[in-house]
């Protein structure tokens, strides 16, 4: 099933000049970028986004780290895109993330770990709606779509 998922390129990615490098990985995999923008996150939106971590000792530090620079938020579309994009991120701790994953290849940190990716289809819907207005998402035909999938796969 065609799904939409959220990717946030974190401040560490902006500061380390890895934006193009990371987006390229999703493009060459075959994910379709249907939304992309730079935005400055606020404590309020991060409190919603990281609500599942509100009792952790690092909660405020994590939110502060996400506000040090603007971030790049992307909405990627593809068949089962939520699982695929989340798996490509790798384990939370970059030191333990498998080589070949985004975190495994580009970072050494638990906190400054390059990307956020939605973890379930339900969370992906909520997260895409949290960070994008409907008019910021674009429905367009990928010219090479028929070469990405067999016609019984979507
Ligand atoms: P993931 O981003 O892999 O889905 P979580 O939802 O558990 O992981 O955590 C969200 C983010 O919080 C992580 O990506 C990481 O930046 C940060 N984080 C998680 N655990 C820690 C920790 N122990 N110390 C510092 N930051 C953490």
JSON list of C-alpha atoms and ligand atoms in Angstrom, two decimals:
[
{"chain": "A", "resi": 1, "resn": "UNK", "atom": "CA", "xyz": [0.00, 0.00, 0.00]},
{"chain": "A", "resi": 2, "resn": "UNK", "atom": "CA", "xyz": [1.26, 3.49, -0.82]},
{"chain": "A", "resi": 3, "resn": "UNK", "atom": "CA", "xyz": [2.14, 5.21, 2.45]},
{"chain": "A", "resi": 4, "resn": "UNK", "atom": "CA", "xyz": [3.46, 8.61, 3.47]},
{"chain": "A", "resi": 5, "resn": "UNK", "atom": "CA", "xyz": [6.03, 8.98, 6.23]},
{"chain": "A", "resi": 6, "resn": "UNK", "atom": "CA", "xyz": [7.87, 11.79, 7.96]},
{"chain": "A", "resi": 7, "resn": "UNK", "atom": "CA", "xyz": [11.64, 12.31, 7.94]},
{"chain": "A", "resi": 8, "resn": "UNK", "atom": "CA", "xyz": [13.26, 15.11, 9.95]},
{"chain": "A", "resi": 9, "resn": "UNK", "atom": "CA", "xyz": [16.87, 15.99, 9.19]},
{"chain": "A", "resi": 10, "resn": "UNK", "atom": "CA", "xyz": [18.06, 17.01, 12.65]},
{"chain": "A", "resi": 11, "resn": "UNK", "atom": "CA", "xyz": [20.27, 20.03, 13.51]},
{"chain": "A", "resi": 12, "resn": "UNK", "atom": "CA", "xyz": [23.37, 17.78, 13.60]},
{"chain": "A", "resi": 13, "resn": "UNK", "atom": "CA", "xyz": [22.69, 16.96, 9.93]},
{"chain": "A", "resi": 14, "resn": "UNK", "atom": "CA", "xyz": [22.35, 20.62, 8.98]},
{"chain": "A", "resi": 15, "resn": "UNK", "atom": "CA", "xyz": [25.53, 21.56, 10.87]},
{"chain": "A", "resi": 16, "resn": "UNK", "atom": "CA", "xyz": [27.53, 18.70, 9.40]},
{"chain": "A", "resi": 17, "resn": "UNK", "atom": "CA", "xyz": [26.46, 19.64, 5.85]},
{"chain": "A", "resi": 18, "resn": "UNK", "atom": "CA", "xyz": [24.87, 16.24, 5.28]},
{"chain": "A", "resi": 19, "resn": "UNK", "atom": "CA", "xyz": [21.45, 17.38, 4.00]},
{"chain": "A", "resi": 20, "resn": "UNK", "atom": "CA", "xyz": [22.05, 16.48, 0.36]},
{"chain": "A", "resi": 21, "resn": "UNK", "atom": "CA", "xyz": [23.85, 13.26, 1.25]},
{"chain": "A", "resi": 22, "resn": "UNK", "atom": "CA", "xyz": [20.96, 11.99, 3.39]},
{"chain": "A", "resi": 23, "resn": "UNK", "atom": "CA", "xyz": [18.16, 13.03, 1.03]},
{"chain": "A", "resi": 24, "resn": "UNK", "atom": "CA", "xyz": [20.03, 11.37, -1.82]},
{"chain": "A", "resi": 25, "resn": "UNK", "atom": "CA", "xyz": [19.83, 8.03, 0.01]},
{"chain": "A", "resi": 26, "resn": "UNK", "atom": "CA", "xyz": [16.04, 8.16, 0.07]},
{"chain": "A", "resi": 27, "resn": "UNK", "atom": "CA", "xyz": [15.86, 9.29, -3.55]},
{"chain": "A", "resi": 28, "resn": "UNK", "atom": "CA", "xyz": [18.09, 6.53, -4.89]},
{"chain": "A", "resi": 29, "resn": "UNK", "atom": "CA", "xyz": [16.21, 3.96, -2.82]},
{"chain": "A", "resi": 30, "resn": "UNK", "atom": "CA", "xyz": [13.05, 4.92, -4.73]},
{"chain": "A", "resi": 31, "resn": "UNK", "atom": "CA", "xyz": [11.13, 6.98, -2.18]},
{"chain": "A", "resi": 32, "resn": "UNK", "atom": "CA", "xyz": [9.17, 9.86, -3.67]},
{"chain": "A", "resi": 33, "resn": "UNK", "atom": "CA", "xyz": [9.62, 13.25, -2.01]},
{"chain": "A", "resi": 34, "resn": "UNK", "atom": "CA", "xyz": [6.13, 14.76, -1.83]},
{"chain": "A", "resi": 35, "resn": "UNK", "atom": "CA", "xyz": [6.89, 17.48, 0.74]},
{"chain": "A", "resi": 36, "resn": "UNK", "atom": "CA", "xyz": [10.06, 19.20, 1.90]},
{"chain": "A", "resi": 37, "resn": "UNK", "atom": "CA", "xyz": [10.77, 22.41, 3.82]},
{"chain": "A", "resi": 38, "resn": "UNK", "atom": "CA", "xyz": [13.07, 24.03, 6.35]},
{"chain": "A", "resi": 39, "resn": "UNK", "atom": "CA", "xyz": [11.52, 25.05, 9.65]},
{"chain": "A", "resi": 40, "resn": "UNK", "atom": "CA", "xyz": [12.50, 26.25, 13.10]},
{"chain": "A", "resi": 41, "resn": "UNK", "atom": "CA", "xyz": [10.95, 23.90, 15.66]},
{"chain": "A", "resi": 42, "resn": "UNK", "atom": "CA", "xyz": [9.41, 25.20, 18.89]},
{"chain": "A", "resi": 43, "resn": "UNK", "atom": "CA", "xyz": [9.28, 23.70, 22.37]},
{"chain": "A", "resi": 44, "resn": "UNK", "atom": "CA", "xyz": [5.52, 23.22, 21.87]},
{"chain": "A", "resi": 45, "resn": "UNK", "atom": "CA", "xyz": [5.72, 21.16, 18.67]},
{"chain": "A", "resi": 46, "resn": "UNK", "atom": "CA", "xyz": [8.61, 19.12, 20.11]},
{"chain": "A", "resi": 47, "resn": "UNK", "atom": "CA", "xyz": [6.65, 18.42, 23.30]},
{"chain": "A", "resi": 48, "resn": "UNK", "atom": "CA", "xyz": [3.92, 16.90, 21.11]},
{"chain": "A", "resi": 49, "resn": "UNK", "atom": "CA", "xyz": [6.33, 15.12, 18.82]},
{"chain": "A", "resi": 50, "resn": "UNK", "atom": "CA", "xyz": [8.34, 13.58, 21.68]},
{"chain": "A", "resi": 51, "resn": "UNK", "atom": "CA", "xyz": [5.40, 13.15, 24.13]},
{"chain": "A", "resi": 52, "resn": "UNK", "atom": "CA", "xyz": [6.32, 9.46, 24.54]},
{"chain": "A", "resi": 53, "resn": "UNK", "atom": "CA", "xyz": [9.63, 10.60, 26.11]},
{"chain": "A", "resi": 54, "resn": "UNK", "atom": "CA", "xyz": [8.26, 13.27, 28.47]},
{"chain": "A", "resi": 55, "resn": "UNK", "atom": "CA", "xyz": [9.28, 11.39, 31.63]},
{"chain": "A", "resi": 56, "resn": "UNK", "atom": "CA", "xyz": [12.84, 10.73, 30.47]},
{"chain": "A", "resi": 57, "resn": "UNK", "atom": "CA", "xyz": [15.67, 12.70, 32.09]},
{"chain": "A", "resi": 58, "resn": "UNK", "atom": "CA", "xyz": [16.96, 13.79, 28.67]},
{"chain": "A", "resi": 59, "resn": "UNK", "atom": "CA", "xyz": [13.58, 15.16, 27.45]},
{"chain": "A", "resi": 60, "resn": "UNK", "atom": "CA", "xyz": [14.39, 18.89, 27.74]},
{"chain": "A", "resi": 61, "resn": "UNK", "atom": "CA", "xyz": [17.97, 18.39, 26.51]},
{"chain": "A", "resi": 62, "resn": "UNK", "atom": "CA", "xyz": [16.64, 16.54, 23.46]},
{"chain": "A", "resi": 63, "resn": "UNK", "atom": "CA", "xyz": [14.12, 19.30, 22.71]},
{"chain": "A", "resi": 64, "resn": "UNK", "atom": "CA", "xyz": [16.82, 21.97, 23.14]},
{"chain": "A", "resi": 65, "resn": "UNK", "atom": "CA", "xyz": [19.10, 20.12, 20.74]},
{"chain": "A", "resi": 66, "resn": "UNK", "atom": "CA", "xyz": [16.31, 20.03, 18.14]},
{"chain": "A", "resi": 67, "resn": "UNK", "atom": "CA", "xyz": [15.96, 23.83, 18.34]},
{"chain": "A", "resi": 68, "resn": "UNK", "atom": "CA", "xyz": [19.65, 24.79, 17.90]},
{"chain": "A", "resi": 69, "resn": "UNK", "atom": "CA", "xyz": [19.21, 25.29, 14.14]},
{"chain": "A", "resi": 70, "resn": "UNK", "atom": "CA", "xyz": [16.29, 24.96, 11.73]},
{"chain": "A", "resi": 71, "resn": "UNK", "atom": "CA", "xyz": [15.60, 21.41, 10.59]},
{"chain": "A", "resi": 72, "resn": "UNK", "atom": "CA", "xyz": [14.54, 20.02, 7.21]},
{"chain": "A", "resi": 73, "resn": "UNK", "atom": "CA", "xyz": [11.27, 18.09, 7.27]},
{"chain": "A", "resi": 74, "resn": "UNK", "atom": "CA", "xyz": [10.39, 15.75, 4.44]},
{"chain": "A", "resi": 75, "resn": "UNK", "atom": "CA", "xyz": [7.38, 13.67, 3.56]},
{"chain": "A", "resi": 76, "resn": "UNK", "atom": "CA", "xyz": [8.36, 10.55, 1.61]},
{"chain": "A", "resi": 77, "resn": "UNK", "atom": "CA", "xyz": [5.92, 8.34, -0.25]},
{"chain": "A", "resi": 78, "resn": "UNK", "atom": "CA", "xyz": [6.21, 4.72, -1.34]},
{"chain": "A", "resi": 79, "resn": "UNK", "atom": "CA", "xyz": [4.80, 1.22, -0.90]},
{"chain": "A", "resi": 80, "resn": "UNK", "atom": "CA", "xyz": [5.15, 0.36, 2.81]},
{"chain": "A", "resi": 81, "resn": "UNK", "atom": "CA", "xyz": [7.27, 3.51, 3.11]},
{"chain": "A", "resi": 82, "resn": "UNK", "atom": "CA", "xyz": [6.88, 3.79, 6.89]},
{"chain": "A", "resi": 83, "resn": "UNK", "atom": "CA", "xyz": [8.63, 0.51, 7.61]},
{"chain": "A", "resi": 84, "resn": "UNK", "atom": "CA", "xyz": [11.24, 0.92, 4.87]},
{"chain": "A", "resi": 85, "resn": "UNK", "atom": "CA", "xyz": [12.26, 4.46, 5.85]},
{"chain": "A", "resi": 86, "resn": "UNK", "atom": "CA", "xyz": [12.33, 3.58, 9.58]},
{"chain": "A", "resi": 87, "resn": "UNK", "atom": "CA", "xyz": [14.48, 0.51, 8.89]},
{"chain": "A", "resi": 88, "resn": "UNK", "atom": "CA", "xyz": [16.88, 2.60, 6.79]},
{"chain": "A", "resi": 89, "resn": "UNK", "atom": "CA", "xyz": [17.47, 4.88, 9.82]},
{"chain": "A", "resi": 90, "resn": "UNK", "atom": "CA", "xyz": [18.86, 2.04, 11.94]},
{"chain": "A", "resi": 91, "resn": "UNK", "atom": "CA", "xyz": [19.07, 1.73, 15.72]},
{"chain": "A", "resi": 92, "resn": "UNK", "atom": "CA", "xyz": [18.64, 4.88, 17.81]},
{"chain": "A", "resi": 93, "resn": "UNK", "atom": "CA", "xyz": [22.23, 4.82, 19.05]},
{"chain": "A", "resi": 94, "resn": "UNK", "atom": "CA", "xyz": [24.50, 5.61, 16.10]},
{"chain": "A", "resi": 95, "resn": "UNK", "atom": "CA", "xyz": [27.34, 3.68, 17.69]},
{"chain": "A", "resi": 96, "resn": "UNK", "atom": "CA", "xyz": [25.26, 0.52, 17.54]},
{"chain": "A", "resi": 97, "resn": "UNK", "atom": "CA", "xyz": [23.31, 1.13, 14.33]},
{"chain": "A", "resi": 98, "resn": "UNK", "atom": "CA", "xyz": [24.20, -1.37, 11.62]},
{"chain": "A", "resi": 99, "resn": "UNK", "atom": "CA", "xyz": [26.58, -0.28, 8.87]},
{"chain": "A", "resi": 100, "resn": "UNK", "atom": "CA", "xyz": [24.54, 0.52, 5.77]},
{"chain": "A", "resi": 101, "resn": "UNK", "atom": "CA", "xyz": [21.85, 2.32, 7.78]},
{"chain": "A", "resi": 102, "resn": "UNK", "atom": "CA", "xyz": [21.77, 6.12, 7.86]},
{"chain": "A", "resi": 103, "resn": "UNK", "atom": "CA", "xyz": [22.72, 6.29, 11.53]},
{"chain": "A", "resi": 104, "resn": "UNK", "atom": "CA", "xyz": [25.20, 3.45, 11.19]},
{"chain": "A", "resi": 105, "resn": "UNK", "atom": "CA", "xyz": [27.00, 5.26, 8.38]},
{"chain": "A", "resi": 106, "resn": "UNK", "atom": "CA", "xyz": [26.88, 8.89, 9.53]},
{"chain": "A", "resi": 107, "resn": "UNK", "atom": "CA", "xyz": [26.90, 9.24, 13.32]},
{"chain": "A", "resi": 108, "resn": "UNK", "atom": "CA", "xyz": [28.35, 8.26, 16.66]},
{"chain": "A", "resi": 109, "resn": "UNK", "atom": "CA", "xyz": [25.61, 9.56, 18.96]},
{"chain": "A", "resi": 110, "resn": "UNK", "atom": "CA", "xyz": [22.40, 8.50, 20.68]},
{"chain": "A", "resi": 111, "resn": "UNK", "atom": "CA", "xyz": [20.95, 12.02, 20.64]},
{"chain": "A", "resi": 112, "resn": "UNK", "atom": "CA", "xyz": [22.54, 13.57, 17.55]},
{"chain": "A", "resi": 113, "resn": "UNK", "atom": "CA", "xyz": [21.52, 10.74, 15.29]},
{"chain": "A", "resi": 114, "resn": "UNK", "atom": "CA", "xyz": [20.90, 12.44, 11.92]},
{"chain": "A", "resi": 115, "resn": "UNK", "atom": "CA", "xyz": [17.21, 11.68, 11.29]},
{"chain": "A", "resi": 116, "resn": "UNK", "atom": "CA", "xyz": [13.84, 11.17, 12.87]},
{"chain": "A", "resi": 117, "resn": "UNK", "atom": "CA", "xyz": [11.60, 8.74, 11.00]},
{"chain": "A", "resi": 118, "resn": "UNK", "atom": "CA", "xyz": [8.02, 7.71, 11.83]},
{"chain": "A", "resi": 119, "resn": "UNK", "atom": "CA", "xyz": [7.84, 4.27, 13.44]},
{"chain": "A", "resi": 120, "resn": "UNK", "atom": "CA", "xyz": [4.28, 3.10, 12.66]},
{"chain": "A", "resi": 121, "resn": "UNK", "atom": "CA", "xyz": [1.67, 3.91, 9.97]},
{"chain": "A", "resi": 122, "resn": "UNK", "atom": "CA", "xyz": [-0.57, 5.50, 12.66]},
{"chain": "A", "resi": 123, "resn": "UNK", "atom": "CA", "xyz": [2.25, 7.72, 13.95]},
{"chain": "A", "resi": 124, "resn": "UNK", "atom": "CA", "xyz": [3.25, 8.59, 10.39]},
{"chain": "A", "resi": 125, "resn": "UNK", "atom": "CA", "xyz": [-0.22, 10.02, 9.67]},
{"chain": "A", "resi": 126, "resn": "UNK", "atom": "CA", "xyz": [-0.17, 12.05, 12.91]},
{"chain": "A", "resi": 127, "resn": "UNK", "atom": "CA", "xyz": [3.41, 13.27, 12.32]},
{"chain": "A", "resi": 128, "resn": "UNK", "atom": "CA", "xyz": [2.90, 14.27, 8.69]},
{"chain": "A", "resi": 129, "resn": "UNK", "atom": "CA", "xyz": [-0.17, 16.26, 9.81]},
{"chain": "A", "resi": 130, "resn": "UNK", "atom": "CA", "xyz": [1.80, 17.84, 12.67]},
{"chain": "A", "resi": 131, "resn": "UNK", "atom": "CA", "xyz": [4.57, 19.17, 10.43]},
{"chain": "A", "resi": 132, "resn": "UNK", "atom": "CA", "xyz": [2.85, 19.79, 7.07]},
{"chain": "A", "resi": 133, "resn": "UNK", "atom": "CA", "xyz": [-0.22, 21.71, 5.97]},
{"chain": "A", "resi": 134, "resn": "UNK", "atom": "CA", "xyz": [-2.24, 19.86, 3.28]},
{"chain": "A", "resi": 135, "resn": "UNK", "atom": "CA", "xyz": [-1.20, 22.38, 0.61]},
{"chain": "A", "resi": 136, "resn": "UNK", "atom": "CA", "xyz": [2.49, 21.69, 1.33]},
{"chain": "A", "resi": 137, "resn": "UNK", "atom": "CA", "xyz": [2.16, 18.09, 0.12]},
{"chain": "A", "resi": 138, "resn": "UNK", "atom": "CA", "xyz": [2.22, 17.43, -3.61]},
{"chain": "A", "resi": 139, "resn": "UNK", "atom": "CA", "xyz": [0.43, 14.70, -5.50]},
{"chain": "A", "resi": 140, "resn": "UNK", "atom": "CA", "xyz": [2.35, 14.18, -8.74]},
{"chain": "A", "resi": 141, "resn": "UNK", "atom": "CA", "xyz": [3.15, 11.22, -10.94]},
{"chain": "A", "resi": 142, "resn": "UNK", "atom": "CA", "xyz": [6.69, 9.85, -10.79]},
{"chain": "A", "resi": 143, "resn": "UNK", "atom": "CA", "xyz": [7.81, 9.32, -14.39]},
{"chain": "A", "resi": 144, "resn": "UNK", "atom": "CA", "xyz": [9.63, 6.08, -13.51]},
{"chain": "A", "resi": 145, "resn": "UNK", "atom": "CA", "xyz": [6.98, 4.70, -11.12]},
{"chain": "A", "resi": 146, "resn": "UNK", "atom": "CA", "xyz": [6.30, 1.66, -13.34]},
{"chain": "A", "resi": 147, "resn": "UNK", "atom": "CA", "xyz": [9.98, 0.74, -13.06]},
{"chain": "A", "resi": 148, "resn": "UNK", "atom": "CA", "xyz": [10.02, 0.95, -9.25]},
{"chain": "A", "resi": 149, "resn": "UNK", "atom": "CA", "xyz": [7.31, -1.64, -8.61]},
{"chain": "A", "resi": 150, "resn": "UNK", "atom": "CA", "xyz": [5.59, -4.57, -10.27]},
{"chain": "A", "resi": 151, "resn": "UNK", "atom": "CA", "xyz": [1.93, -3.75, -10.92]},
{"chain": "A", "resi": 152, "resn": "UNK", "atom": "CA", "xyz": [0.70, -6.12, -8.17]},
{"chain": "A", "resi": 153, "resn": "UNK", "atom": "CA", "xyz": [2.79, -4.38, -5.49]},
{"chain": "A", "resi": 154, "resn": "UNK", "atom": "CA", "xyz": [0.77, -1.22, -4.91]},
{"chain": "B", "resi": 1, "resn": "LIG", "atom": "P1", "xyz": [13.99, 6.76, 17.48]},
{"chain": "B", "resi": 1, "resn": "LIG", "atom": "O1", "xyz": [14.34, 8.16, 17.04]},
{"chain": "B", "resi": 1, "resn": "LIG", "atom": "O2", "xyz": [15.06, 5.76, 17.12]},
{"chain": "B", "resi": 1, "resn": "LIG", "atom": "O3", "xyz": [12.62, 6.32, 17.02]},
{"chain": "B", "resi": 1, "resn": "LIG", "atom": "P2", "xyz": [13.03, 7.26, 20.24]},
{"chain": "B", "resi": 1, "resn": "LIG", "atom": "O4", "xyz": [11.66, 7.61, 19.73]},
{"chain": "B", "resi": 1, "resn": "LIG", "atom": "O5", "xyz": [13.12, 6.30, 21.38]},
{"chain": "B", "resi": 1, "resn": "LIG", "atom": "O6", "xyz": [13.99, 6.72, 19.08]},
{"chain": "B", "resi": 1, "resn": "LIG", "atom": "O7", "xyz": [13.76, 8.59, 20.73]},
{"chain": "B", "resi": 1, "resn": "LIG", "atom": "C1", "xyz": [13.61, 9.78, 20.02]},
{"chain": "B", "resi": 1, "resn": "LIG", "atom": "C2", "xyz": [14.92, 10.51, 20.01]},
{"chain": "B", "resi": 1, "resn": "LIG", "atom": "O8", "xyz": [15.29, 10.84, 21.34]},
{"chain": "B", "resi": 1, "resn": "LIG", "atom": "C3", "xyz": [16.10, 9.71, 19.47]},
{"chain": "B", "resi": 1, "resn": "LIG", "atom": "O9", "xyz": [16.19, 9.70, 18.06]},
{"chain": "B", "resi": 1, "resn": "LIG", "atom": "C4", "xyz": [17.27, 10.43, 20.11]},
{"chain": "B", "resi": 1, "resn": "LIG", "atom": "O10", "xyz": [17.60, 11.62, 19.38]},
{"chain": "B", "resi": 1, "resn": "LIG", "atom": "C5", "xyz": [16.71, 10.83, 21.46]},
{"chain": "B", "resi": 1, "resn": "LIG", "atom": "N1", "xyz": [17.08, 9.88, 22.52]},
{"chain": "B", "resi": 1, "resn": "LIG", "atom": "C6", "xyz": [16.55, 8.65, 22.75]},
{"chain": "B", "resi": 1, "resn": "LIG", "atom": "N2", "xyz": [17.13, 8.08, 23.83]},
{"chain": "B", "resi": 1, "resn": "LIG", "atom": "C7", "xyz": [18.05, 8.97, 24.28]},
{"chain": "B", "resi": 1, "resn": "LIG", "atom": "C8", "xyz": [18.99, 8.99, 25.36]},
{"chain": "B", "resi": 1, "resn": "LIG", "atom": "N3", "xyz": [19.10, 7.95, 26.21]},
{"chain": "B", "resi": 1, "resn": "LIG", "atom": "N4", "xyz": [19.78, 10.07, 25.50]},
{"chain": "B", "resi": 1, "resn": "LIG", "atom": "C9", "xyz": [19.67, 11.12, 24.66]},
{"chain": "B", "resi": 1, "resn": "LIG", "atom": "N5", "xyz": [18.81, 11.18, 23.63]},
{"chain": "B", "resi": 1, "resn": "LIG", "atom": "C10", "xyz": [18.01, 10.13, 23.43]}
]
